[in-house]
């Protein structure tokens, strides 16, 4: 595709950046409420109501970032969107089913008699788990350029389990921030188990991926880039150690430092995202389609970019307002 001399060179990369930021924000924000959904089966009904209350005001807004990212991919990189959907049709369909389960069960669980609420709670757990597994599987397939073969699919399945652990960590640290008492202490225990599982899985996947894809190997182990990349796992391990120590002393009087585990978990996610982006840049589909080659016409990109710049502040403002209004400790979610 021919590039416009003024806009064609940078607009595709601007859209790739916007898509990446949308997906990162989605993984962080919807990651914690998916994590809470997966953890909800480990408690009784009263504590489960408080857990649902901790995510109730936010979860709809959190999923908006997924819609934004997928929408931008469709309009800015239609060729890439077509390849992704054709290659990942089944996991995308499974994810949508999981999202439907979550949405329906979330709204219905408080509108049915108590003896039937358990069914919807189970559906909420199943939907959360299915969404996390399918998203992890898709990321794993994407990392290896959606190569055929058993090894690539096994890696994607392993990455699905890794994402479950990561979302579980986000959910546990969110509950530490939003809850108190016995539920907060339970969440501290969940976080202590999830943090090391996630970091160990991430380190293992960073070793397996270069073996499966020589392109990733060339990007990650080339000199002098490798000297800079080594810092990322070292920083992640340091952050993990700090969190492990912090979880050992929480809760503190007046709920001091309750925000810190969630903040550290966010930093670990950001580091993982940066490593992922570096491994396949400048491709929009690793090893198959470059960002510049997949972009729509410059004229279309200009119009889409203007619309995105107009909409994005409203979306960010709404998200910030929701978190400000519902700051503080969570209570039971009620529709009365």
mmCIF file of C-alpha atoms in Angstrom:
data_model
loop_
_atom_site.group_PDB
_atom_site.id
_atom_site.type_symbol
_atom_site.label_atom_id
_atom_site.label_comp_id
_atom_site.label_asym_id
_atom_site.label_seq_id
_atom_site.Cartn_x
_atom_site.Cartn_y
_atom_site.Cartn_z
ATOM 1 C CA UNK A 1 0.000 0.000 0.000
ATOM 2 C CA UNK A 2 1.365 3.396 -0.915
ATOM 3 C CA UNK A 3 2.035 5.704 1.978
ATOM 4 C CA UNK A 4 0.886 9.291 2.134
ATOM 5 C CA UNK A 5 4.005 11.472 2.473
ATOM 6 C CA UNK A 6 2.602 13.440 5.399
ATOM 7 C CA UNK A 7 0.409 11.023 7.303
ATOM 8 C CA UNK A 8 0.949 7.563 5.848
ATOM 9 C CA UNK A 9 4.237 7.069 7.651
ATOM 10 C CA UNK A 10 3.065 7.707 11.214
ATOM 11 C CA UNK A 11 -0.692 7.149 11.284
ATOM 12 C CA UNK A 12 -0.476 3.325 11.076
ATOM 13 C CA UNK A 13 1.924 3.298 14.011
ATOM 14 C CA UNK A 14 -0.282 5.725 15.946
ATOM 15 C CA UNK A 15 -3.210 3.350 15.500
ATOM 16 C CA UNK A 16 -1.066 0.371 16.457
ATOM 17 C CA UNK A 17 -0.129 2.257 19.631
ATOM 18 C CA UNK A 18 -3.781 3.048 20.387
ATOM 19 C CA UNK A 19 -4.765 -0.584 19.857
ATOM 20 C CA UNK A 20 -1.935 -1.737 22.107
ATOM 21 C CA UNK A 21 -2.876 0.708 24.866
ATOM 22 C CA UNK A 22 -6.541 -0.315 24.606
ATOM 23 C CA UNK A 23 -5.643 -3.987 24.975
ATOM 24 C CA UNK A 24 -3.277 -3.266 27.869
ATOM 25 C CA UNK A 25 -5.942 -1.264 29.707
ATOM 26 C CA UNK A 26 -8.447 -4.023 29.030
ATOM 27 C CA UNK A 27 -6.096 -6.706 30.358
ATOM 28 C CA UNK A 28 -5.533 -4.711 33.549
ATOM 29 C CA UNK A 29 -9.055 -3.445 34.178
ATOM 30 C CA UNK A 30 -11.144 -6.368 32.990
ATOM 31 C CA UNK A 31 -8.392 -8.711 34.166
ATOM 32 C CA UNK A 32 -9.112 -7.983 37.802
ATOM 33 C CA UNK A 33 -12.871 -8.438 37.492
ATOM 34 C CA UNK A 34 -12.358 -11.688 35.563
ATOM 35 C CA UNK A 35 -10.027 -12.705 38.378
ATOM 36 C CA UNK A 36 -12.650 -11.874 40.982
ATOM 37 C CA UNK A 37 -15.150 -13.961 39.028
ATOM 38 C CA UNK A 38 -12.806 -16.956 39.030
ATOM 39 C CA UNK A 39 -12.109 -16.560 42.753
ATOM 40 C CA UNK A 40 -15.783 -16.189 43.646
ATOM 41 C CA UNK A 41 -16.323 -19.956 43.988
ATOM 42 C CA UNK A 42 -13.848 -20.133 46.864
ATOM 43 C CA UNK A 43 -16.097 -18.315 49.352
ATOM 44 C CA UNK A 44 -19.600 -18.488 50.770
ATOM 45 C CA UNK A 45 -22.605 -16.523 49.578
ATOM 46 C CA UNK A 46 -22.204 -13.479 51.839
ATOM 47 C CA UNK A 47 -18.544 -12.956 50.936
ATOM 48 C CA UNK A 48 -19.357 -13.628 47.288
ATOM 49 C CA UNK A 49 -21.838 -10.753 47.367
ATOM 50 C CA UNK A 50 -19.077 -8.460 48.617
ATOM 51 C CA UNK A 51 -16.723 -9.684 45.895
ATOM 52 C CA UNK A 52 -19.335 -8.955 43.241
ATOM 53 C CA UNK A 53 -19.878 -5.556 44.846
ATOM 54 C CA UNK A 54 -16.153 -4.821 44.463
ATOM 55 C CA UNK A 55 -16.415 -5.032 40.666
ATOM 56 C CA UNK A 56 -20.063 -4.143 40.056
ATOM 57 C CA UNK A 57 -19.664 -0.409 39.326
ATOM 58 C CA UNK A 58 -16.733 -0.903 36.957
ATOM 59 C CA UNK A 59 -16.990 -4.048 34.880
ATOM 60 C CA UNK A 60 -19.122 -2.656 32.040
ATOM 61 C CA UNK A 61 -16.733 0.264 31.550
ATOM 62 C CA UNK A 62 -13.745 -2.079 31.715
ATOM 63 C CA UNK A 63 -14.986 -4.133 28.766
ATOM 64 C CA UNK A 64 -15.320 -0.964 26.674
ATOM 65 C CA UNK A 65 -11.555 -1.019 26.123
ATOM 66 C CA UNK A 66 -11.826 -4.398 24.391
ATOM 67 C CA UNK A 67 -14.514 -3.016 22.094
ATOM 68 C CA UNK A 68 -12.315 -0.009 21.310
ATOM 69 C CA UNK A 69 -9.251 -2.123 20.544
ATOM 70 C CA UNK A 70 -11.103 -4.570 18.297
ATOM 71 C CA UNK A 71 -12.957 -1.726 16.580
ATOM 72 C CA UNK A 72 -9.734 0.133 15.810
ATOM 73 C CA UNK A 73 -8.187 -3.062 14.461
ATOM 74 C CA UNK A 74 -11.168 -3.510 12.139
ATOM 75 C CA UNK A 75 -11.195 0.008 10.693
ATOM 76 C CA UNK A 76 -7.457 0.801 10.710
ATOM 77 C CA UNK A 77 -6.058 -2.634 9.796
ATOM 78 C CA UNK A 78 -8.852 -4.482 7.951
ATOM 79 C CA UNK A 79 -6.470 -7.020 6.400
ATOM 80 C CA UNK A 80 -5.081 -7.954 9.811
ATOM 81 C CA UNK A 81 -8.570 -8.101 11.308
ATOM 82 C CA UNK A 82 -9.647 -10.580 8.644
ATOM 83 C CA UNK A 83 -6.646 -12.835 9.234
ATOM 84 C CA UNK A 84 -7.031 -12.754 13.019
ATOM 85 C CA UNK A 85 -10.728 -13.650 12.933
ATOM 86 C CA UNK A 86 -10.261 -16.400 10.365
ATOM 87 C CA UNK A 87 -7.370 -17.979 12.292
ATOM 88 C CA UNK A 88 -8.876 -17.510 15.757
ATOM 89 C CA UNK A 89 -12.544 -17.971 14.926
ATOM 90 C CA UNK A 90 -13.159 -20.752 17.455
ATOM 91 C CA UNK A 91 -11.489 -19.149 20.530
ATOM 92 C CA UNK A 92 -13.159 -15.821 19.687
ATOM 93 C CA UNK A 93 -16.549 -17.568 19.592
ATOM 94 C CA UNK A 94 -15.792 -19.311 22.896
ATOM 95 C CA UNK A 95 -14.795 -15.982 24.453
ATOM 96 C CA UNK A 96 -18.040 -14.360 23.313
ATOM 97 C CA UNK A 97 -20.040 -17.209 24.861
ATOM 98 C CA UNK A 98 -18.114 -16.703 28.106
ATOM 99 C CA UNK A 99 -18.809 -12.960 28.049
ATOM 100 C CA UNK A 100 -22.518 -13.665 27.541
ATOM 101 C CA UNK A 101 -22.490 -16.071 30.490
ATOM 102 C CA UNK A 102 -20.856 -13.397 32.642
ATOM 103 C CA UNK A 103 -23.187 -10.621 31.607
ATOM 104 C CA UNK A 104 -26.408 -12.579 32.031
ATOM 105 C CA UNK A 105 -25.416 -14.205 35.318
ATOM 106 C CA UNK A 106 -24.133 -10.926 36.764
ATOM 107 C CA UNK A 107 -27.490 -9.225 36.248
ATOM 108 C CA UNK A 108 -29.727 -12.192 37.124
ATOM 109 C CA UNK A 109 -28.016 -13.417 40.301
ATOM 110 C CA UNK A 110 -29.641 -10.703 42.451
ATOM 111 C CA UNK A 111 -33.026 -10.930 40.736
ATOM 112 C CA UNK A 112 -33.832 -14.556 41.519
ATOM 113 C CA UNK A 113 -34.750 -16.325 44.771
ATOM 114 C CA UNK A 114 -31.803 -17.182 47.014
ATOM 115 C CA UNK A 115 -32.082 -20.911 46.318
ATOM 116 C CA UNK A 116 -31.583 -20.282 42.590
ATOM 117 C CA UNK A 117 -28.779 -17.751 42.949
ATOM 118 C CA UNK A 118 -26.175 -20.514 43.184
ATOM 119 C CA UNK A 119 -26.790 -21.464 39.552
ATOM 120 C CA UNK A 120 -26.074 -17.952 38.325
ATOM 121 C CA UNK A 121 -23.008 -17.685 40.556
ATOM 122 C CA UNK A 122 -21.708 -20.890 39.000
ATOM 123 C CA UNK A 123 -22.398 -19.493 35.522
ATOM 124 C CA UNK A 124 -20.506 -16.315 36.446
ATOM 125 C CA UNK A 125 -17.500 -18.373 37.536
ATOM 126 C CA UNK A 126 -17.592 -20.549 34.408
ATOM 127 C CA UNK A 127 -17.944 -17.520 32.143
ATOM 128 C CA UNK A 128 -14.999 -15.771 33.802
ATOM 129 C CA UNK A 129 -12.797 -18.868 33.512
ATOM 130 C CA UNK A 130 -13.752 -19.473 29.872
ATOM 131 C CA UNK A 131 -13.025 -15.854 28.915
ATOM 132 C CA UNK A 132 -9.617 -15.908 30.632
ATOM 133 C CA UNK A 133 -8.595 -19.226 29.061
ATOM 134 C CA UNK A 134 -9.726 -18.221 25.575
ATOM 135 C CA UNK A 135 -7.980 -14.846 25.756
ATOM 136 C CA UNK A 136 -4.754 -16.469 26.919
ATOM 137 C CA UNK A 137 -5.004 -19.066 24.170
ATOM 138 C CA UNK A 138 -5.443 -16.342 21.556
ATOM 139 C CA UNK A 139 -2.442 -14.379 22.841
ATOM 140 C CA UNK A 140 -0.349 -17.554 22.779
ATOM 141 C CA UNK A 141 -1.364 -18.281 19.193
ATOM 142 C CA UNK A 142 -0.727 -14.673 18.244
ATOM 143 C CA UNK A 143 2.781 -14.729 19.754
ATOM 144 C CA UNK A 144 3.856 -17.563 17.463
ATOM 145 C CA UNK A 145 2.295 -16.045 14.360
ATOM 146 C CA UNK A 146 -0.579 -18.567 14.498
ATOM 147 C CA UNK A 147 1.698 -21.301 13.165
ATOM 148 C CA UNK A 148 0.194 -24.750 12.548
ATOM 149 C CA UNK A 149 1.321 -27.747 14.541
ATOM 150 C CA UNK A 150 0.801 -29.363 17.922
ATOM 151 C CA UNK A 151 3.641 -27.482 19.624
ATOM 152 C CA UNK A 152 2.138 -24.092 18.791
ATOM 153 C CA UNK A 153 -1.304 -25.112 20.071
ATOM 154 C CA UNK A 154 0.171 -26.582 23.262
ATOM 155 C CA UNK A 155 2.043 -23.338 23.901
ATOM 156 C CA UNK A 156 -1.185 -21.391 23.384
ATOM 157 C CA UNK A 157 -2.989 -23.660 25.865
ATOM 158 C CA UNK A 158 -0.169 -23.159 28.375
ATOM 159 C CA UNK A 159 -0.443 -19.409 27.888
ATOM 160 C CA UNK A 160 -4.166 -19.672 28.576
ATOM 161 C CA UNK A 161 -3.388 -21.164 31.996
ATOM 162 C CA UNK A 162 -0.811 -18.405 32.540
ATOM 163 C CA UNK A 163 -3.428 -15.729 31.863
ATOM 164 C CA UNK A 164 -5.780 -17.415 34.347
ATOM 165 C CA UNK A 165 -3.044 -17.115 36.990
ATOM 166 C CA UNK A 166 -2.376 -13.505 36.007
ATOM 167 C CA UNK A 167 -6.038 -12.504 36.151
ATOM 168 C CA UNK A 168 -6.352 -14.370 39.442
ATOM 169 C CA UNK A 169 -3.516 -12.257 40.832
ATOM 170 C CA UNK A 170 -5.161 -9.064 39.594
ATOM 171 C CA UNK A 171 -8.469 -10.101 41.136
ATOM 172 C CA UNK A 172 -6.903 -10.996 44.483
ATOM 173 C CA UNK A 173 -4.956 -7.734 44.726
ATOM 174 C CA UNK A 174 -8.088 -5.770 43.778
ATOM 175 C CA UNK A 175 -9.960 -7.448 46.629
ATOM 176 C CA UNK A 176 -7.120 -6.535 49.008
ATOM 177 C CA UNK A 177 -7.668 -2.928 47.985
ATOM 178 C CA UNK A 178 -11.480 -2.930 48.044
ATOM 179 C CA UNK A 179 -12.309 -5.271 50.941
ATOM 180 C CA UNK A 180 -11.460 -5.650 54.600
ATOM 181 C CA UNK A 181 -11.727 -8.203 57.378
ATOM 182 C CA UNK A 182 -11.759 -11.925 56.675
ATOM 183 C CA UNK A 183 -12.275 -11.500 52.932
ATOM 184 C CA UNK A 184 -9.230 -9.268 52.660
ATOM 185 C CA UNK A 185 -7.139 -11.852 54.508
ATOM 186 C CA UNK A 186 -8.387 -14.556 52.147
ATOM 187 C CA UNK A 187 -7.430 -12.386 49.174
ATOM 188 C CA UNK A 188 -3.922 -11.948 50.581
ATOM 189 C CA UNK A 189 -3.531 -15.727 50.650
ATOM 190 C CA UNK A 190 -4.807 -16.058 47.081
ATOM 191 C CA UNK A 191 -2.389 -13.384 45.894
ATOM 192 C CA UNK A 192 0.594 -15.082 47.565
ATOM 193 C CA UNK A 193 -0.139 -18.279 45.665
ATOM 194 C CA UNK A 194 -0.919 -16.603 42.345
ATOM 195 C CA UNK A 195 2.069 -14.254 42.144
ATOM 196 C CA UNK A 196 4.759 -16.911 41.965
ATOM 197 C CA UNK A 197 2.688 -19.115 39.660
ATOM 198 C CA UNK A 198 2.241 -16.229 37.242
ATOM 199 C CA UNK A 199 5.882 -15.102 37.257
ATOM 200 C CA UNK A 200 7.185 -18.668 36.907
ATOM 201 C CA UNK A 201 4.808 -19.255 33.996
ATOM 202 C CA UNK A 202 5.812 -15.971 32.353
ATOM 203 C CA UNK A 203 9.515 -16.789 32.595
ATOM 204 C CA UNK A 204 8.891 -20.279 31.223
ATOM 205 C CA UNK A 205 6.852 -18.931 28.306
ATOM 206 C CA UNK A 206 9.604 -16.408 27.508
ATOM 207 C CA UNK A 207 11.991 -19.354 27.141
ATOM 208 C CA UNK A 208 9.620 -21.570 25.142
ATOM 209 C CA UNK A 209 8.419 -18.926 22.656
ATOM 210 C CA UNK A 210 11.890 -18.304 21.104
ATOM 211 C CA UNK A 211 12.289 -22.060 20.615
ATOM 212 C CA UNK A 212 8.998 -22.277 18.720
ATOM 213 C CA UNK A 213 9.614 -19.152 16.621
ATOM 214 C CA UNK A 214 13.090 -18.209 15.396
ATOM 215 C CA UNK A 215 11.878 -14.668 14.723
ATOM 216 C CA UNK A 216 11.251 -14.190 18.446
ATOM 217 C CA UNK A 217 14.656 -15.718 19.194
ATOM 218 C CA UNK A 218 16.364 -13.258 16.855
ATOM 219 C CA UNK A 219 14.546 -10.319 18.451
ATOM 220 C CA UNK A 220 15.095 -11.306 22.069
ATOM 221 C CA UNK A 221 18.636 -12.668 22.018
ATOM 222 C CA UNK A 222 20.343 -10.370 19.528
ATOM 223 C CA UNK A 223 23.205 -8.256 20.854
ATOM 224 C CA UNK A 224 23.122 -5.532 22.185
ATOM 225 C CA UNK A 225 19.315 -5.656 22.663
ATOM 226 C CA UNK A 226 19.590 -8.657 24.961
ATOM 227 C CA UNK A 227 21.509 -6.580 27.515
ATOM 228 C CA UNK A 228 18.491 -4.289 27.843
ATOM 229 C CA UNK A 229 15.878 -7.034 27.739
ATOM 230 C CA UNK A 230 17.520 -8.909 30.608
ATOM 231 C CA UNK A 231 16.485 -6.031 32.852
ATOM 232 C CA UNK A 232 12.768 -6.755 32.337
ATOM 233 C CA UNK A 233 12.640 -10.230 33.947
ATOM 234 C CA UNK A 234 14.993 -9.017 36.678
ATOM 235 C CA UNK A 235 12.676 -6.106 37.454
ATOM 236 C CA UNK A 236 9.687 -8.474 37.407
ATOM 237 C CA UNK A 237 11.381 -10.816 39.882
ATOM 238 C CA UNK A 238 12.276 -7.848 42.103
ATOM 239 C CA UNK A 239 8.672 -6.613 42.038
ATOM 240 C CA UNK A 240 7.459 -10.131 42.805
ATOM 241 C CA UNK A 241 9.783 -10.346 45.794
ATOM 242 C CA UNK A 242 8.564 -6.979 47.084
ATOM 243 C CA UNK A 243 4.948 -8.068 46.705
ATOM 244 C CA UNK A 244 5.621 -11.382 48.441
ATOM 245 C CA UNK A 245 7.156 -9.535 51.402
ATOM 246 C CA UNK A 246 4.323 -7.011 51.435
ATOM 247 C CA UNK A 247 1.660 -9.714 51.409
ATOM 248 C CA UNK A 248 3.389 -11.252 54.417
ATOM 249 C CA UNK A 249 2.824 -8.145 56.551
ATOM 250 C CA UNK A 250 -0.628 -7.124 55.345
ATOM 251 C CA UNK A 251 -3.142 -6.116 56.563
ATOM 252 C CA UNK A 252 -1.671 -3.113 58.365
ATOM 253 C CA UNK A 253 -3.465 -0.731 60.760
ATOM 254 C CA UNK A 254 -5.698 1.813 59.031
ATOM 255 C CA UNK A 255 -5.409 -0.309 55.887
ATOM 256 C CA UNK A 256 -2.071 1.246 54.975
ATOM 257 C CA UNK A 257 -0.396 -0.001 51.773
ATOM 258 C CA UNK A 258 -3.486 -1.994 50.761
ATOM 259 C CA UNK A 259 -3.214 -0.387 47.323
ATOM 260 C CA UNK A 260 0.371 -1.455 46.761
ATOM 261 C CA UNK A 261 -0.126 -5.123 45.728
ATOM 262 C CA UNK A 262 -2.510 -4.046 42.978
ATOM 263 C CA UNK A 263 -0.077 -1.349 41.850
ATOM 264 C CA UNK A 264 2.779 -3.868 41.675
ATOM 265 C CA UNK A 265 0.601 -6.319 39.747
ATOM 266 C CA UNK A 266 -0.169 -3.567 37.227
ATOM 267 C CA UNK A 267 3.557 -2.861 36.801
ATOM 268 C CA UNK A 268 4.247 -6.558 36.186
ATOM 269 C CA UNK A 269 1.510 -6.637 33.539
ATOM 270 C CA UNK A 270 2.970 -3.533 31.864
ATOM 271 C CA UNK A 271 6.439 -5.099 31.754
ATOM 272 C CA UNK A 272 5.034 -8.274 30.233
ATOM 273 C CA UNK A 273 3.124 -6.244 27.658
ATOM 274 C CA UNK A 274 6.242 -4.276 26.676
ATOM 275 C CA UNK A 275 8.186 -7.502 26.221
ATOM 276 C CA UNK A 276 5.379 -8.936 24.103
ATOM 277 C CA UNK A 277 5.231 -5.845 21.884
ATOM 278 C CA UNK A 278 8.997 -5.822 21.419
ATOM 279 C CA UNK A 279 9.015 -9.472 20.377
ATOM 280 C CA UNK A 280 6.832 -8.902 17.294
ATOM 281 C CA UNK A 281 7.354 -5.221 16.335
ATOM 282 C CA UNK A 282 7.033 -3.995 13.538
ATOM 283 C CA UNK A 283 4.459 -6.682 12.705
ATOM 284 C CA UNK A 284 0.751 -6.318 13.375
ATOM 285 C CA UNK A 285 0.533 -10.102 12.913
ATOM 286 C CA UNK A 286 3.872 -11.600 13.970
ATOM 287 C CA UNK A 287 5.901 -12.886 11.049
ATOM 288 C CA UNK A 288 3.078 -12.417 8.542
ATOM 289 C CA UNK A 289 1.918 -8.821 8.152
ATOM 290 C CA UNK A 290 3.708 -5.574 8.967
ATOM 291 C CA UNK A 291 1.948 -2.571 10.491
ATOM 292 C CA UNK A 292 2.574 -0.325 7.475
ATOM 293 C CA UNK A 293 1.462 -2.992 4.981
ATOM 294 C CA UNK A 294 -1.791 -3.800 6.792
ATOM 295 C CA UNK A 295 -2.996 -0.223 7.277
ATOM 296 C CA UNK A 296 -6.041 1.210 5.557
ATOM 297 C CA UNK A 297 -5.733 4.082 3.080
ATOM 298 C CA UNK A 298 -4.233 7.287 4.556
ATOM 299 C CA UNK A 299 -7.434 9.218 3.831
ATOM 300 C CA UNK A 300 -9.459 6.717 5.855
ATOM 301 C CA UNK A 301 -6.920 6.739 8.669
ATOM 302 C CA UNK A 302 -7.132 10.534 8.963
ATOM 303 C CA UNK A 303 -10.906 10.470 9.416
ATOM 304 C CA UNK A 304 -10.763 7.559 11.860
ATOM 305 C CA UNK A 305 -7.977 9.233 13.824
ATOM 306 C CA UNK A 306 -9.992 12.437 14.239
ATOM 307 C CA UNK A 307 -12.987 10.456 15.479
ATOM 308 C CA UNK A 308 -10.819 8.467 17.879
ATOM 309 C CA UNK A 309 -9.242 11.610 19.322
ATOM 310 C CA UNK A 310 -12.731 13.024 19.935
ATOM 311 C CA UNK A 311 -14.124 9.866 21.566
ATOM 312 C CA UNK A 312 -11.088 8.812 23.608
ATOM 313 C CA UNK A 313 -11.173 11.684 26.177
ATOM 314 C CA UNK A 314 -14.829 10.932 26.944
ATOM 315 C CA UNK A 315 -14.052 7.258 27.442
ATOM 316 C CA UNK A 316 -11.079 8.003 29.681
ATOM 317 C CA UNK A 317 -13.035 10.638 31.583
ATOM 318 C CA UNK A 318 -15.960 8.292 32.204
ATOM 319 C CA UNK A 319 -13.623 5.567 33.424
ATOM 320 C CA UNK A 320 -11.793 7.962 35.750
ATOM 321 C CA UNK A 321 -15.094 9.356 37.067
ATOM 322 C CA UNK A 322 -16.469 5.886 37.816
ATOM 323 C CA UNK A 323 -13.370 4.940 39.793
ATOM 324 C CA UNK A 324 -13.442 8.229 41.682
ATOM 325 C CA UNK A 325 -17.121 8.001 42.618
ATOM 326 C CA UNK A 326 -16.877 4.382 43.781
ATOM 327 C CA UNK A 327 -13.529 4.648 45.544
ATOM 328 C CA UNK A 328 -13.226 3.188 49.026
ATOM 329 C CA UNK A 329 -14.243 -0.184 50.379
ATOM 330 C CA UNK A 330 -16.845 -2.264 48.586
ATOM 331 C CA UNK A 331 -20.271 -3.194 49.921
ATOM 332 C CA UNK A 332 -22.844 -5.724 48.724
ATOM 333 C CA UNK A 333 -24.152 -4.932 45.248
ATOM 334 C CA UNK A 334 -27.889 -4.240 45.277
ATOM 335 C CA UNK A 335 -30.441 -3.431 42.580
ATOM 336 C CA UNK A 336 -33.009 -2.076 45.029
#
